[in-house]
Amino acid sequence: MCPDDLDLSCTVVAAEVVIEEEIVRWTRIGWDATTSPDPADCCREMQWLPLIPAFAFNRAEYQRCLAAFAAVLDQPE
């Protein structure tokens, strides 16, 4: 997402996420190759990066990290 205007038509990096009982896995990482300007089409066409390995995270720690990130986003400027 573009940091200047939050536009999804700029470069979007995404991960394919698999959630298990104890682990969250990013099985693939890539960028959005969709050419449509419609935000609903975001990530329909991905350019996966085959040389980047999968990542695994402890699920509880992952959820704490997401909650901390969300709390920062919710703060008024």
XYZ file of C-alpha atoms in Angstrom:
77
model
C 0.000 0.000 0.000
C 1.305 3.409 -0.916
C 2.416 5.286 2.237
C 1.657 8.608 0.566
C -2.021 8.147 -0.185
C -2.923 4.610 0.992
C -3.545 3.695 -2.627
C -3.617 -0.034 -3.359
C -2.690 0.587 -6.997
C 0.882 1.261 -5.878
C 3.103 -1.691 -4.928
C 1.458 -4.053 -2.438
C 3.554 -6.757 -0.778
C 1.546 -9.720 0.489
C 2.038 -13.081 2.140
C 0.055 -16.270 1.740
C -0.872 -16.991 5.366
C -1.690 -20.373 6.874
C -3.005 -20.300 10.449
C -2.549 -23.416 12.544
C -3.369 -24.043 16.191
C 0.033 -22.898 17.517
C 1.795 -21.499 14.431
C 1.150 -18.856 11.769
C 3.012 -19.517 8.528
C 3.782 -17.226 5.657
C 4.137 -19.890 2.977
C 4.846 -17.479 0.107
C 5.666 -13.796 -0.218
C 5.206 -11.682 -3.295
C 3.765 -8.518 -4.719
C 0.466 -7.663 -6.292
C 0.691 -7.761 -10.097
C -2.962 -6.782 -10.592
C -3.363 -3.877 -12.992
C -6.921 -2.956 -11.987
C -7.311 0.283 -9.977
C -10.306 -1.231 -8.125
C -9.274 -2.039 -4.505
C -11.560 -5.108 -4.619
C -9.189 -6.622 -7.198
C -6.078 -6.233 -5.021
C -3.856 -9.343 -4.923
C -5.876 -11.325 -7.474
C -2.713 -11.668 -9.555
C 0.430 -12.224 -7.525
C 4.085 -12.302 -8.510
C 5.480 -14.772 -5.962
C 9.138 -14.524 -4.981
C 10.405 -18.123 -5.103
C 13.798 -17.407 -3.504
C 12.264 -16.085 -0.281
C 11.721 -18.977 2.145
C 8.605 -19.557 4.226
C 8.369 -18.001 7.690
C 6.792 -19.484 10.829
C 5.668 -17.519 13.877
C 4.320 -18.488 17.283
C 0.594 -17.748 16.944
C 0.199 -15.994 20.311
C 3.205 -13.728 19.626
C 1.946 -13.033 16.099
C -1.464 -11.992 17.431
C 0.159 -9.731 20.060
C 2.208 -8.060 17.327
C -0.893 -7.476 15.183
C -2.751 -6.059 18.195
C 0.124 -3.651 18.943
C 0.197 -2.545 15.301
C -3.580 -2.025 15.279
C -3.341 0.047 18.475
C -0.846 2.392 16.813
C -3.088 2.755 13.761
C -6.049 3.633 15.997
C -4.220 6.551 17.653
C -5.237 10.035 16.504
C -2.504 12.030 14.802
